[in-house]
């Protein structure tokens, strides 16, 4: 038995964690175990990567298989991490097409959540750059799935939260970059209106995202820093810098769970205000920053999830479809009125995605952390209601709380997904705490 | 690939420690050949290293350490003769089964001692006639003193340790260096599921770094984590009348 929880450390459960060391064992385990789901590095926040009965760790599937520098396609086992991919290929001038906000995630986890990055509005999700997947099914079959072979299973596996079987390996597309630096431009938006407009205006940028201060109230409600980013070219790189800097990860770490009172409204309010003001001072000017500072600022602080103390935290990420922006105002209003503490939250424009159960749709997404407390859980239930009412949805990779109604309202292809699970014999056999909670 | 690349032959190309050793040597510009009885599994490790390190050119050869008659033809087919051979082949086995099942006991003894010793003796002869070479054998602290819980394995490793020390003694004047590596606890599939004490447990990468360090500064006997030297000194110093009553 092992303690098992997601990155938010809520909910906490315990259960058996099976380790496998090669793809054959992983396929056999997928077929023999019942109530099982695969787990990568456990960076999903809630209960997605915990099996209903047994959890199957895919981290032993950590071999790369081949790389073709002509096409940029990397074939690798599903447990290979994004950190290793960048460490291996950035010095050779390649970078993943899509990266989430942490690099301690696996290929399997990125496919299963169909993760999005700061370039989703232009370049789509991680799944859009997956060429093929080797998938182990509960009936002992191992299938190669792609847009041409078993396309329905392929579409259901991208964003399918591990519920179609265990991803054993995949072919993923990398892109060429000239340096490991990002030219970043900051814009300050004094309120939500300005932030939304600014995100729209910066849409031609390869990367764009807003850090939003969800505690600011009144006229300043929704004040944000919008960070545009472009891969720096070799010719523009400031003189004397090496083209491919290595990561400075691991300098500081949160050594233990911080007492909850350290995160009261006042300290977070002060931090957010300071962050905004500091950023606003640099607005308009270009800065050239390293890839890890731009994409993975939180990775610089090991175990930062312990900062929320023993009770853990929940992450809420919703998307509000285009045209219903007023709901976003209402959500922010409730959050700031409740003084519900969250360090920097993220606001970003999304475009539709291709997986049956993928999260992105055309609209705006908001992501924020809240420490677990009875008041915050009630608040989040209310917010879920607003999201569902607006025709939006909640991101399963972050979710620990949403109701079945909210879920069903948010994912219109759910029926097709369930039918496909029936067809491949996954229902009841491939199951996570999340799928059990949501009635899948 | 450079003409001056040095060659490593690694016996036990499917092991976790072996994988880390091969990666470390390849990262440092060596040409590596993985020898393994399970060629497919070793090829998975070779492909991994070759993908991460495009100049590595890691190759795989089939070798079962229990098939001692195959050694001559295996060695004849090696081109070139490697600069260094590292042997990580081993088998922990099941002590209780070994007590009642002589076949199992024999397998443990032959895998940890007979096979590796005979192979290294043969390659040593070729190193001597060429004029140089490096032999690194991964043995175990379990061979420092027999214990109830694993003496089939421990006694075979003791034999291997003594073999390496004798070989080192014989080749000292022949420009062939022989090193004995005692890893202590290492987090690998051999120890998967065991509850290992953190301070005494190394990672495969640590073992690889210590082994590769021998190329730069030749050493005779190394404990991967220095604390093991002390631990084993204490264990060896306990008088037998007391030791035999301990539950170890
Ligand atoms: C700091 C931080 C920032 C983040 N930023 C973003 C972001 O910007 N955009 C975004 O989209 N996400 C983001 N995330 C979420 C994260 O990218 C996803 O949760 C991702 O799925 C985690 O990968 P993992 O390997 O840890 O998977 P886990 O958390 O272990 O698993 C996640 C899901 O994938 C499934 N899974 C894992 N491996 C396999 C496999 N081999 N086969 C089948 N299913 C599998 C699991 O069953 C589970 O449903 C962030 C998370 C953190 C902690
Ligand atoms: N892990 C520890 O805590 C620890 C501690 C002290 C010493 N050691 C020693 O370190 C070495 C490596 O161990 P490890 O932990 O990496 O474990 P491992 O993965 O089990 O390695 C054992 C290796 O020996 C190979 N082998 C076994 N029988 C063979 C045969 N007949 N022919 C050819 N190869 C054979 C195995 O190949 P297959 O894959 O084909 O089985 C495997 O590659 C071993 O000598 C072990 O005794 C380990």
mmCIF file of C-alpha atoms and ligand atoms in Angstrom, chain B residues 10-19 35-39 41-42 45 62-67 71 87-92 107 110-112 116 137-142 153 157 160 181-192 194 196 200-202 204 207 228, ligand 2:
data_model
loop_
_atom_site.group_PDB
_atom_site.id
_atom_site.type_symbol
_atom_site.label_atom_id
_atom_site.label_comp_id
_atom_site.label_asym_id
_atom_site.label_seq_id
_atom_site.Cartn_x
_atom_site.Cartn_y
_atom_site.Cartn_z
ATOM 1 C CA UNK B 10 29.745 -4.485 -20.588
ATOM 2 C CA UNK B 11 28.591 -7.888 -19.370
ATOM 3 C CA UNK B 12 24.996 -7.648 -18.115
ATOM 4 C CA UNK B 13 23.584 -5.136 -20.612
ATOM 5 C CA UNK B 14 20.027 -5.466 -19.311
ATOM 6 C CA UNK B 15 20.769 -4.573 -15.702
ATOM 7 C CA UNK B 16 19.901 -1.210 -14.234
ATOM 8 C CA UNK B 17 23.451 -0.661 -13.033
ATOM 9 C CA UNK B 18 24.769 -1.807 -16.413
ATOM 10 C CA UNK B 19 22.502 0.637 -18.235
ATOM 11 C CA UNK B 35 26.613 -8.323 -23.813
ATOM 12 C CA UNK B 36 23.418 -9.950 -22.584
ATOM 13 C CA UNK B 37 21.518 -13.196 -22.811
ATOM 14 C CA UNK B 38 18.308 -11.269 -23.520
ATOM 15 C CA UNK B 39 19.361 -9.468 -26.677
ATOM 16 C CA UNK B 41 16.024 -6.216 -23.712
ATOM 17 C CA UNK B 42 19.618 -5.075 -24.143
ATOM 18 C CA UNK B 45 18.858 0.017 -23.593
ATOM 19 C CA UNK B 62 24.383 -12.255 -27.164
ATOM 20 C CA UNK B 63 26.145 -13.909 -24.213
ATOM 21 C CA UNK B 64 24.902 -16.310 -21.558
ATOM 22 C CA UNK B 65 27.377 -16.341 -18.701
ATOM 23 C CA UNK B 66 26.416 -19.924 -17.836
ATOM 24 C CA UNK B 67 27.410 -21.190 -21.297
ATOM 25 C CA UNK B 71 33.275 -17.748 -24.444
ATOM 26 C CA UNK B 87 31.030 -7.236 -15.422
ATOM 27 C CA UNK B 88 27.740 -6.528 -13.652
ATOM 28 C CA UNK B 89 26.231 -9.972 -14.233
ATOM 29 C CA UNK B 90 24.741 -11.364 -11.058
ATOM 30 C CA UNK B 91 21.779 -13.126 -9.564
ATOM 31 C CA UNK B 92 20.389 -12.660 -6.075
ATOM 32 C CA UNK B 107 22.540 -21.401 -10.634
ATOM 33 C CA UNK B 110 27.569 -20.227 -11.238
ATOM 34 C CA UNK B 111 26.007 -16.894 -12.225
ATOM 35 C CA UNK B 112 27.798 -14.867 -9.597
ATOM 36 C CA UNK B 116 32.098 -14.208 -14.592
ATOM 37 C CA UNK B 137 34.121 -6.659 -11.589
ATOM 38 C CA UNK B 138 30.993 -5.747 -9.670
ATOM 39 C CA UNK B 139 30.914 -7.978 -6.620
ATOM 40 C CA UNK B 140 29.066 -7.307 -3.373
ATOM 41 C CA UNK B 141 29.446 -6.503 0.296
ATOM 42 C CA UNK B 142 27.401 -9.677 0.756
ATOM 43 C CA UNK B 153 24.653 -15.372 -3.180
ATOM 44 C CA UNK B 157 30.281 -13.130 -4.448
ATOM 45 C CA UNK B 160 34.258 -13.619 -7.117
ATOM 46 C CA UNK B 181 33.429 -2.727 -6.943
ATOM 47 C CA UNK B 182 31.152 -3.352 -3.968
ATOM 48 C CA UNK B 183 27.981 -1.349 -4.478
ATOM 49 C CA UNK B 184 26.237 -1.792 -1.120
ATOM 50 C CA UNK B 185 22.499 -1.269 -1.572
ATOM 51 C CA UNK B 186 21.460 0.076 -4.948
ATOM 52 C CA UNK B 187 17.959 0.976 -6.085
ATOM 53 C CA UNK B 188 17.460 -1.453 -8.969
ATOM 54 C CA UNK B 189 15.025 -4.139 -10.022
ATOM 55 C CA UNK B 190 17.178 -6.618 -8.013
ATOM 56 C CA UNK B 191 16.150 -4.775 -4.853
ATOM 57 C CA UNK B 192 12.684 -3.596 -6.004
ATOM 58 C CA UNK B 194 12.841 -4.119 -0.463
ATOM 59 C CA UNK B 196 16.314 -0.080 1.877
ATOM 60 C CA UNK B 200 23.144 3.334 2.697
ATOM 61 C CA UNK B 201 21.441 3.169 -0.682
ATOM 62 C CA UNK B 202 23.001 4.396 -3.905
ATOM 63 C CA UNK B 204 22.662 3.222 -10.416
ATOM 64 C CA UNK B 207 27.675 3.335 -9.179
ATOM 65 C CA UNK B 228 29.944 0.850 3.563
HETATM 66 N N1 LIG C 2 21.160 -3.798 -6.484
HETATM 67 C C1 LIG C 2 21.931 -3.941 -5.433
HETATM 68 O O1 LIG C 2 21.584 -3.506 -4.311
HETATM 69 C C2 LIG C 2 23.271 -4.585 -5.557
HETATM 70 C C3 LIG C 2 24.080 -4.605 -4.432
HETATM 71 C C4 LIG C 2 25.319 -5.197 -4.509
HETATM 72 C C5 LIG C 2 25.723 -5.755 -5.695
HETATM 73 N N2 LIG C 2 24.933 -5.743 -6.786
HETATM 74 C C6 LIG C 2 25.435 -6.358 -8.006
HETATM 75 O O2 LIG C 2 25.363 -5.452 -9.081
HETATM 76 C C7 LIG C 2 25.218 -6.176 -10.291
HETATM 77 C C8 LIG C 2 24.085 -5.588 -11.086
HETATM 78 O O3 LIG C 2 22.895 -5.747 -10.371
HETATM 79 P P1 LIG C 2 21.543 -4.935 -10.582
HETATM 80 O O4 LIG C 2 21.139 -4.441 -9.268
HETATM 81 O O5 LIG C 2 21.685 -3.991 -11.705
HETATM 82 O O6 LIG C 2 20.523 -6.120 -10.872
HETATM 83 P P2 LIG C 2 19.995 -6.815 -12.179
HETATM 84 O O7 LIG C 2 19.311 -5.786 -12.990
HETATM 85 O O8 LIG C 2 19.229 -8.003 -11.741
HETATM 86 O O9 LIG C 2 21.319 -7.277 -12.923
HETATM 87 C C9 LIG C 2 21.762 -8.564 -13.054
HETATM 88 C C10 LIG C 2 22.303 -8.762 -14.457
HETATM 89 O O10 LIG C 2 22.884 -10.042 -14.592
HETATM 90 C C11 LIG C 2 22.394 -10.612 -15.789
HETATM 91 N N3 LIG C 2 22.431 -12.068 -15.805
HETATM 92 C C12 LIG C 2 21.909 -12.921 -14.886
HETATM 93 N N4 LIG C 2 22.120 -14.176 -15.288
HETATM 94 C C13 LIG C 2 22.786 -14.128 -16.485
HETATM 95 C C14 LIG C 2 23.266 -15.087 -17.394
HETATM 96 N N5 LIG C 2 23.124 -16.407 -17.177
HETATM 97 N N6 LIG C 2 23.891 -14.663 -18.506
HETATM 98 C C15 LIG C 2 24.039 -13.357 -18.774
HETATM 99 N N7 LIG C 2 23.582 -12.389 -17.945
HETATM 100 C C16 LIG C 2 22.975 -12.777 -16.810
HETATM 101 C C17 LIG C 2 20.982 -10.131 -15.858
HETATM 102 O O11 LIG C 2 20.463 -10.344 -17.153
HETATM 103 P P3 LIG C 2 18.904 -10.724 -17.422
HETATM 104 O O12 LIG C 2 18.193 -9.416 -17.615
HETATM 105 O O13 LIG C 2 18.937 -11.526 -18.659
HETATM 106 O O14 LIG C 2 18.395 -11.463 -16.235
HETATM 107 C C18 LIG C 2 21.195 -8.674 -15.499
HETATM 108 O O15 LIG C 2 21.663 -7.948 -16.594
HETATM 109 C C19 LIG C 2 25.010 -7.637 -9.908
HETATM 110 O O16 LIG C 2 26.230 -8.323 -10.031
HETATM 111 C C20 LIG C 2 24.620 -7.536 -8.452
HETATM 112 O O17 LIG C 2 24.965 -8.717 -7.763
HETATM 113 C C21 LIG C 2 23.704 -5.150 -6.752
#
